[in-house]
XYZ file of C-alpha atoms in Angstrom:
460
model
C 49.426 113.251 86.664
C 52.997 112.051 86.150
C 53.424 108.373 85.201
C 54.823 106.126 87.943
C 58.595 106.177 88.262
C 60.693 103.091 87.568
C 62.405 101.229 90.368
C 65.056 103.420 91.957
C 68.371 103.478 90.186
C 67.427 101.070 87.381
C 66.422 103.258 84.458
C 65.614 106.757 83.347
C 63.124 108.759 85.389
C 61.597 111.951 84.002
C 59.582 114.766 85.461
C 58.857 118.466 85.629
C 61.197 120.082 88.126
C 58.734 122.881 88.949
C 55.204 121.545 88.511
C 55.902 118.217 90.241
C 57.016 120.119 93.347
C 54.880 123.261 93.061
C 53.272 122.656 96.444
C 56.727 122.818 98.061
C 57.462 126.343 96.858
C 56.251 128.094 100.061
C 58.437 125.802 102.187
C 61.468 126.359 99.964
C 60.942 130.123 99.957
C 60.712 130.114 103.751
C 63.973 128.155 103.947
C 65.940 130.130 101.338
C 64.626 133.693 101.417
C 65.228 136.030 104.338
C 62.474 138.471 103.329
C 59.986 137.123 100.761
C 57.877 140.299 100.702
C 57.829 142.611 97.704
C 60.025 145.694 97.575
C 57.697 147.973 95.616
C 59.817 151.124 95.395
C 61.411 152.063 92.104
C 64.932 151.721 93.487
C 65.677 148.198 94.694
C 62.355 146.864 93.365
C 61.585 143.189 93.378
C 58.290 141.260 93.336
C 57.205 139.123 96.241
C 58.112 135.442 96.200
C 54.572 134.626 95.125
C 53.605 132.513 92.133
C 50.495 132.152 89.946
C 47.938 129.460 90.573
C 48.774 126.413 88.388
C 45.951 126.835 85.875
C 46.157 125.610 82.277
C 48.069 128.674 81.029
C 50.540 128.512 83.905
C 51.117 124.806 83.376
C 51.753 125.437 79.693
C 54.272 128.115 80.652
C 56.113 125.729 83.007
C 56.049 122.789 80.592
C 59.667 123.443 79.594
C 60.952 122.632 83.106
C 61.794 119.030 82.291
C 64.462 116.922 84.022
C 65.740 113.374 83.581
C 67.561 110.957 85.882
C 69.686 108.827 83.543
C 72.054 106.020 84.673
C 75.246 106.001 82.543
C 76.863 102.739 83.596
C 80.153 102.553 85.488
C 83.627 104.042 85.210
C 86.506 102.956 87.423
C 84.082 101.101 89.701
C 81.885 104.174 90.208
C 78.238 104.017 89.065
C 77.533 107.211 87.105
C 74.178 108.968 86.768
C 73.305 112.022 84.699
C 70.912 114.549 86.215
C 69.936 115.991 82.849
C 68.782 119.594 83.147
C 69.235 120.476 79.461
C 65.838 119.371 78.178
C 64.439 122.752 77.088
C 65.492 123.011 73.422
C 65.130 126.793 73.511
C 67.966 127.061 76.060
C 69.820 123.770 76.467
C 70.718 124.729 80.052
C 69.577 124.546 83.655
C 68.942 128.303 83.675
C 65.446 127.482 82.406
C 64.181 126.576 85.884
C 65.098 129.711 87.806
C 64.159 131.897 84.846
C 60.654 130.445 84.726
C 60.151 131.116 88.432
C 61.581 134.642 88.157
C 59.209 135.488 85.309
C 56.303 133.791 87.107
C 56.882 136.129 90.065
C 56.852 139.107 87.708
C 53.577 137.858 86.206
C 51.988 137.479 89.622
C 53.134 140.995 90.592
C 51.629 142.432 87.405
C 48.346 140.650 88.075
C 48.137 141.787 91.701
C 49.198 145.403 91.220
C 48.670 146.254 87.557
C 52.265 147.549 87.483
C 54.385 146.664 84.420
C 57.775 145.014 85.031
C 60.975 145.339 83.006
C 63.495 142.667 84.011
C 67.086 143.816 83.692
C 69.806 141.188 83.855
C 73.523 140.923 83.242
C 74.573 137.536 81.873
C 77.460 135.600 80.418
C 74.962 134.178 77.940
C 72.884 131.297 79.284
C 70.962 133.161 81.992
C 70.004 135.872 79.517
C 68.879 133.331 76.935
C 66.764 131.518 79.518
C 65.141 134.693 80.861
C 64.337 135.875 77.347
C 62.811 132.482 76.603
C 60.791 132.594 79.831
C 59.451 136.069 79.008
C 58.471 134.889 75.526
C 56.801 131.768 76.956
C 54.781 133.960 79.331
C 53.650 136.206 76.483
C 52.733 133.250 74.277
C 50.819 131.598 77.129
C 48.802 134.789 77.591
C 50.085 135.392 81.136
C 50.993 139.003 80.392
C 50.829 141.669 77.680
C 54.026 142.624 75.777
C 53.966 146.108 77.301
C 53.431 144.769 80.812
C 56.265 142.209 80.858
C 59.591 143.047 79.236
C 63.294 142.249 79.562
C 66.587 143.999 78.863
C 69.597 141.683 78.642
C 73.234 142.782 78.936
C 75.876 140.240 77.857
C 79.575 140.502 76.980
C 80.325 140.920 73.301
C 82.459 137.778 73.642
C 79.267 135.798 74.320
C 77.547 136.876 71.116
C 77.676 133.352 69.641
C 75.662 132.074 72.636
C 72.821 134.563 72.247
C 69.877 133.074 70.363
C 67.397 134.509 67.951
C 63.772 134.053 68.927
C 60.562 135.961 68.344
C 61.966 138.582 70.726
C 64.483 139.246 67.946
C 62.497 138.624 64.791
C 59.308 140.497 65.746
C 60.114 144.200 65.365
C 57.819 145.338 68.184
C 59.048 142.680 70.614
C 62.665 143.427 69.694
C 62.193 147.100 70.526
C 60.450 146.303 73.804
C 63.034 143.691 74.847
C 66.474 145.022 73.878
C 69.523 142.787 73.772
C 72.708 144.679 74.675
C 76.283 143.454 74.189
C 79.038 145.131 76.187
C 82.292 145.936 74.444
C 84.757 145.726 77.358
C 88.069 144.068 78.198
C 86.638 141.953 81.040
C 83.360 140.043 80.453
C 82.333 140.277 84.109
C 82.062 144.052 83.733
C 78.478 143.416 82.588
C 77.545 142.983 86.258
C 79.075 146.316 87.254
C 77.502 148.197 84.368
C 74.089 146.610 84.875
C 74.129 147.483 88.578
C 75.224 151.040 87.803
C 72.406 151.487 85.285
C 69.786 150.100 87.662
C 70.979 152.327 90.498
C 71.032 155.428 88.276
C 67.812 154.943 86.337
C 65.350 152.772 88.310
C 63.565 155.773 89.828
C 63.409 157.584 86.489
C 61.998 154.453 84.845
C 59.260 154.231 87.475
C 58.477 157.926 87.201
C 58.379 158.104 83.394
C 56.813 154.726 82.516
C 54.783 153.834 85.597
C 56.520 150.451 85.585
C 59.287 148.916 87.647
C 62.831 147.976 86.675
C 63.848 144.668 88.283
C 67.577 143.983 88.579
C 67.128 140.235 88.982
C 70.657 139.071 89.850
C 70.138 137.736 93.381
C 71.239 134.364 94.721
C 67.839 133.737 96.313
C 66.182 133.842 92.887
C 68.208 130.773 91.901
C 68.274 128.857 95.188
C 64.496 128.419 95.147
C 64.496 126.791 91.713
C 67.617 124.687 92.190
C 66.338 123.252 95.472
C 63.997 121.141 93.341
C 66.983 119.112 92.114
C 67.106 117.488 95.546
C 63.366 116.759 95.469
C 63.643 115.224 92.013
C 66.558 113.028 93.108
C 64.659 111.942 96.229
C 61.665 110.972 94.113
C 63.676 109.279 91.364
C 66.397 107.468 93.313
C 66.552 108.151 97.072
C 70.064 108.052 98.470
C 69.257 106.998 102.045
C 70.659 103.597 102.929
C 73.291 103.351 100.211
C 76.893 104.527 99.928
C 77.433 108.279 100.006
C 76.994 109.884 96.614
C 79.123 112.566 95.052
C 77.433 115.334 93.052
C 79.672 116.855 90.373
C 78.933 120.213 88.801
C 80.741 122.568 86.402
C 80.580 125.875 88.268
C 81.237 129.574 88.017
C 79.575 130.597 91.314
C 77.991 127.211 92.212
C 74.436 128.572 92.500
C 73.136 125.185 91.341
C 74.911 123.180 94.030
C 73.979 125.695 96.714
C 70.355 125.372 95.650
C 70.586 121.574 95.663
C 71.899 121.674 99.235
C 69.058 124.016 100.213
C 66.655 121.381 98.919
C 68.458 118.690 100.889
C 68.061 120.802 104.036
C 64.304 120.958 103.442
C 64.140 117.169 103.026
C 66.182 116.585 106.172
C 64.238 119.044 108.316
C 60.958 117.423 107.244
C 62.301 113.981 108.167
C 62.061 112.711 104.590
C 65.805 112.143 104.333
C 68.677 111.674 106.760
C 71.507 114.197 107.135
C 74.100 111.414 107.170
C 73.118 110.503 103.590
C 73.687 114.035 102.236
C 75.861 113.724 99.081
C 79.296 115.271 98.776
C 80.053 118.000 96.196
C 82.679 118.142 93.456
C 83.434 121.471 91.774
C 84.679 121.508 88.171
C 86.197 124.676 86.677
C 88.457 125.885 83.869
C 91.750 127.759 84.055
C 90.360 131.164 83.120
C 88.369 131.234 86.383
C 89.523 128.452 88.732
C 88.654 130.665 91.697
C 86.292 128.352 93.606
C 88.687 125.405 93.391
C 91.616 127.603 94.410
C 89.637 128.960 97.345
C 88.492 125.501 98.435
C 92.017 124.092 98.337
C 94.132 127.041 99.482
C 91.686 129.398 101.205
C 92.624 132.065 98.659
C 91.773 133.156 95.117
C 95.445 133.846 94.381
C 96.509 132.326 91.047
C 100.043 132.104 92.418
C 98.846 128.829 93.973
C 98.491 127.233 90.549
C 101.173 124.600 89.945
C 104.219 125.457 87.861
C 103.765 124.533 84.198
C 106.556 123.875 81.729
C 106.486 123.481 77.968
C 106.544 119.963 76.586
C 108.921 120.210 73.596
C 107.266 117.240 71.892
C 103.757 118.784 71.841
C 104.146 122.474 72.683
C 101.579 122.035 75.471
C 102.048 123.427 78.957
C 102.261 120.457 81.351
C 102.520 119.627 85.057
C 102.144 116.432 87.096
C 102.652 117.730 90.639
C 99.051 118.563 91.547
C 96.231 116.256 90.378
C 93.611 118.961 91.019
C 94.833 121.004 88.055
C 95.150 120.128 84.357
C 98.069 117.943 83.394
C 98.168 119.485 79.921
C 96.846 122.814 78.681
C 97.175 125.055 75.636
C 97.256 128.313 77.637
C 97.197 128.986 81.342
C 94.422 131.576 80.891
C 92.397 129.677 78.290
C 88.664 130.314 78.132
C 87.126 126.901 77.676
C 83.631 128.398 77.828
C 82.764 132.094 78.428
C 79.835 130.998 80.610
C 82.321 130.523 83.451
C 83.513 134.085 83.930
C 83.136 134.948 87.618
C 86.255 135.941 89.533
C 86.357 135.809 93.338
C 82.739 134.601 93.748
C 81.080 135.580 97.007
C 79.607 132.070 97.184
C 82.979 130.385 97.808
C 82.843 130.426 101.644
C 79.398 128.792 101.680
C 80.515 126.113 99.217
C 83.717 125.495 101.177
C 81.655 124.970 104.326
C 79.419 122.425 102.581
C 82.432 120.484 101.326
C 83.986 120.544 104.795
C 80.752 119.182 106.327
C 79.658 116.653 103.728
C 82.779 115.849 101.736
C 83.912 116.369 98.183
C 86.468 118.604 96.537
C 87.202 120.055 93.143
C 89.203 119.880 89.942
C 90.163 122.181 87.085
C 90.056 120.887 83.503
C 91.509 122.094 80.213
C 90.318 122.081 76.636
C 93.029 119.541 75.828
C 91.700 117.169 78.492
C 88.092 117.654 77.349
C 89.039 116.832 73.767
C 90.955 113.736 74.874
C 87.897 112.523 76.803
C 85.340 113.636 74.199
C 84.889 110.311 72.324
C 84.412 108.405 75.579
C 81.994 110.996 76.969
C 80.051 111.074 73.707
C 79.624 107.319 73.976
C 78.465 107.539 77.582
C 75.865 110.166 76.669
C 74.755 108.570 73.367
C 71.560 107.089 74.811
C 70.499 110.225 76.690
C 68.671 113.407 75.804
C 71.998 115.227 76.126
C 73.887 113.415 73.376
C 76.861 115.287 71.980
C 77.547 116.317 68.373
C 80.042 114.153 66.519
C 82.338 117.124 65.939
C 83.414 118.892 69.153
C 84.241 122.001 67.115
C 80.501 122.637 66.812
C 79.950 122.588 70.574
C 79.178 126.066 71.913
C 78.249 125.089 75.488
C 80.826 122.969 77.324
C 79.337 122.696 80.833
C 78.373 119.027 80.612
C 81.608 117.984 78.884
C 83.579 119.898 81.537
C 81.722 118.153 84.356
C 82.138 114.711 82.785
C 85.840 115.322 82.114
C 86.323 116.458 85.694
C 84.651 113.322 87.022
C 86.672 110.947 84.827
C 89.928 112.739 85.666
C 88.991 112.804 89.343
C 88.388 109.054 89.363
C 91.615 108.294 87.529
C 93.636 110.566 89.850
C 92.117 109.276 93.090
C 90.430 112.571 93.949
C 87.024 111.057 94.736
C 85.989 108.534 97.340
C 84.350 105.238 96.498
C 80.670 105.357 95.653
C 78.197 106.517 93.021
C 78.570 109.851 91.233
C 75.772 112.097 89.965
C 76.791 114.513 87.214
C 74.661 117.638 86.991
C 74.081 118.136 83.270
C 73.668 121.891 83.403
C 74.350 122.833 79.797
C 75.126 121.352 76.399
C 74.369 122.627 72.910
C 75.998 122.953 69.513
C 75.890 125.751 66.968
C 73.530 123.620 64.878
C 70.900 123.655 67.651
C 69.961 127.329 67.291
C 70.339 130.468 65.230
C 72.676 133.003 66.799
C 71.692 136.671 66.845
C 72.660 138.816 63.862
C 73.978 142.372 63.665
C 70.473 143.854 63.582
C 69.376 141.989 66.721
C 71.473 143.760 69.360
C 72.991 147.064 70.472
C 76.678 147.371 71.345
C 77.112 149.446 74.522
C 80.075 150.796 76.458
C 78.550 152.993 79.154
C 75.541 153.577 81.376
C 74.422 156.260 78.941
C 74.530 153.777 76.048
C 72.355 151.379 78.024
C 69.855 154.131 78.850
C 69.631 155.176 75.210
C 68.866 151.599 74.125
C 66.339 150.896 76.890
C 64.455 154.168 76.382
C 64.385 153.715 72.617
C 60.789 152.482 72.786
């Protein structure tokens, strides 16, 4: 049993985002998934949206799904709260929650059918780390055998510093069974194209030759189900009915997390537990390498020609503009990569997110490294008493999601981009290079083609 929560809005509340709401999973699946049945064929395989019974081993597996609701004081008259989703030290990101549910579905499929499952996922870094951790947790909890449950991860070579060593790397048998692939390509998002091409070309051969199934797990529904629990956790920790409208801020690439949160709100509203008029607004935070969702929200287009005109400041050498408060006032480069996690161009989720902002309010902002560094001491102070405290030296930070979101909120307040009322910052990722050991040369395969991927996957 969870301990009783403190009075709403007064102090930190903690919980398990999955186990505390496990009984809601069928309702969430029904709301988020068009067809929850399994697709058993080799091509297009996926397990059913069915999960193991919460016995001792399963509860141990899900123990990493921790979340915290942490008030941060006020800024500019706005009460700030951190929804801290970084509590799993093996990942430091919100990807833990969906990854645990994805792997749990694979486990349940293996148990029901006796068919081995090889997950295959493209990633910019964090999703792959979280899925690898979830597979390892399942093996260590005894939920599956190493030859029944496996994972192949394909990340851009530019994300190498984000990929972590674990027993899937250091144990020679597990490393061979769970290959980590890094794509050497000009555009990081090409991992999605290559992964899809490999799955389409080789899924049937994998089923025929191994008796198992290859699961290309990159589907929005896989993430909506997990992220819906953010709304349940908020409702339990600090219900928003009756108070001023909240704003939920989130550093986004495709905004899966916010879409999932809104799916959870829909469940609460349809059950009568919460009122639609209290639904929080949404605030998108992006960087200049991929400002696509903010561009699309504001202009109805992904065209970078809509960015404001920047000029060089002769005193600093920075590129500056002060015409549009939605975009950085100062930036080192107009195409700077603040964090390679945010790499998606023209996301298919933009129309859905635009509709939610039109209905419930909100907006977006783009931030720069220069702005994040300027805000860093203040943000570090705000987060000092939380489980997501920042390293003293920002040069050691290798995951900028939380700092991006906080910078976007502070800039948005100062520039009048947000309405009055409390703000909830989704703490979706924060870690430094001192928090983990990055993979070494012997831990991964560099690939450039579908054939390279096949050679690595069929190595064992």
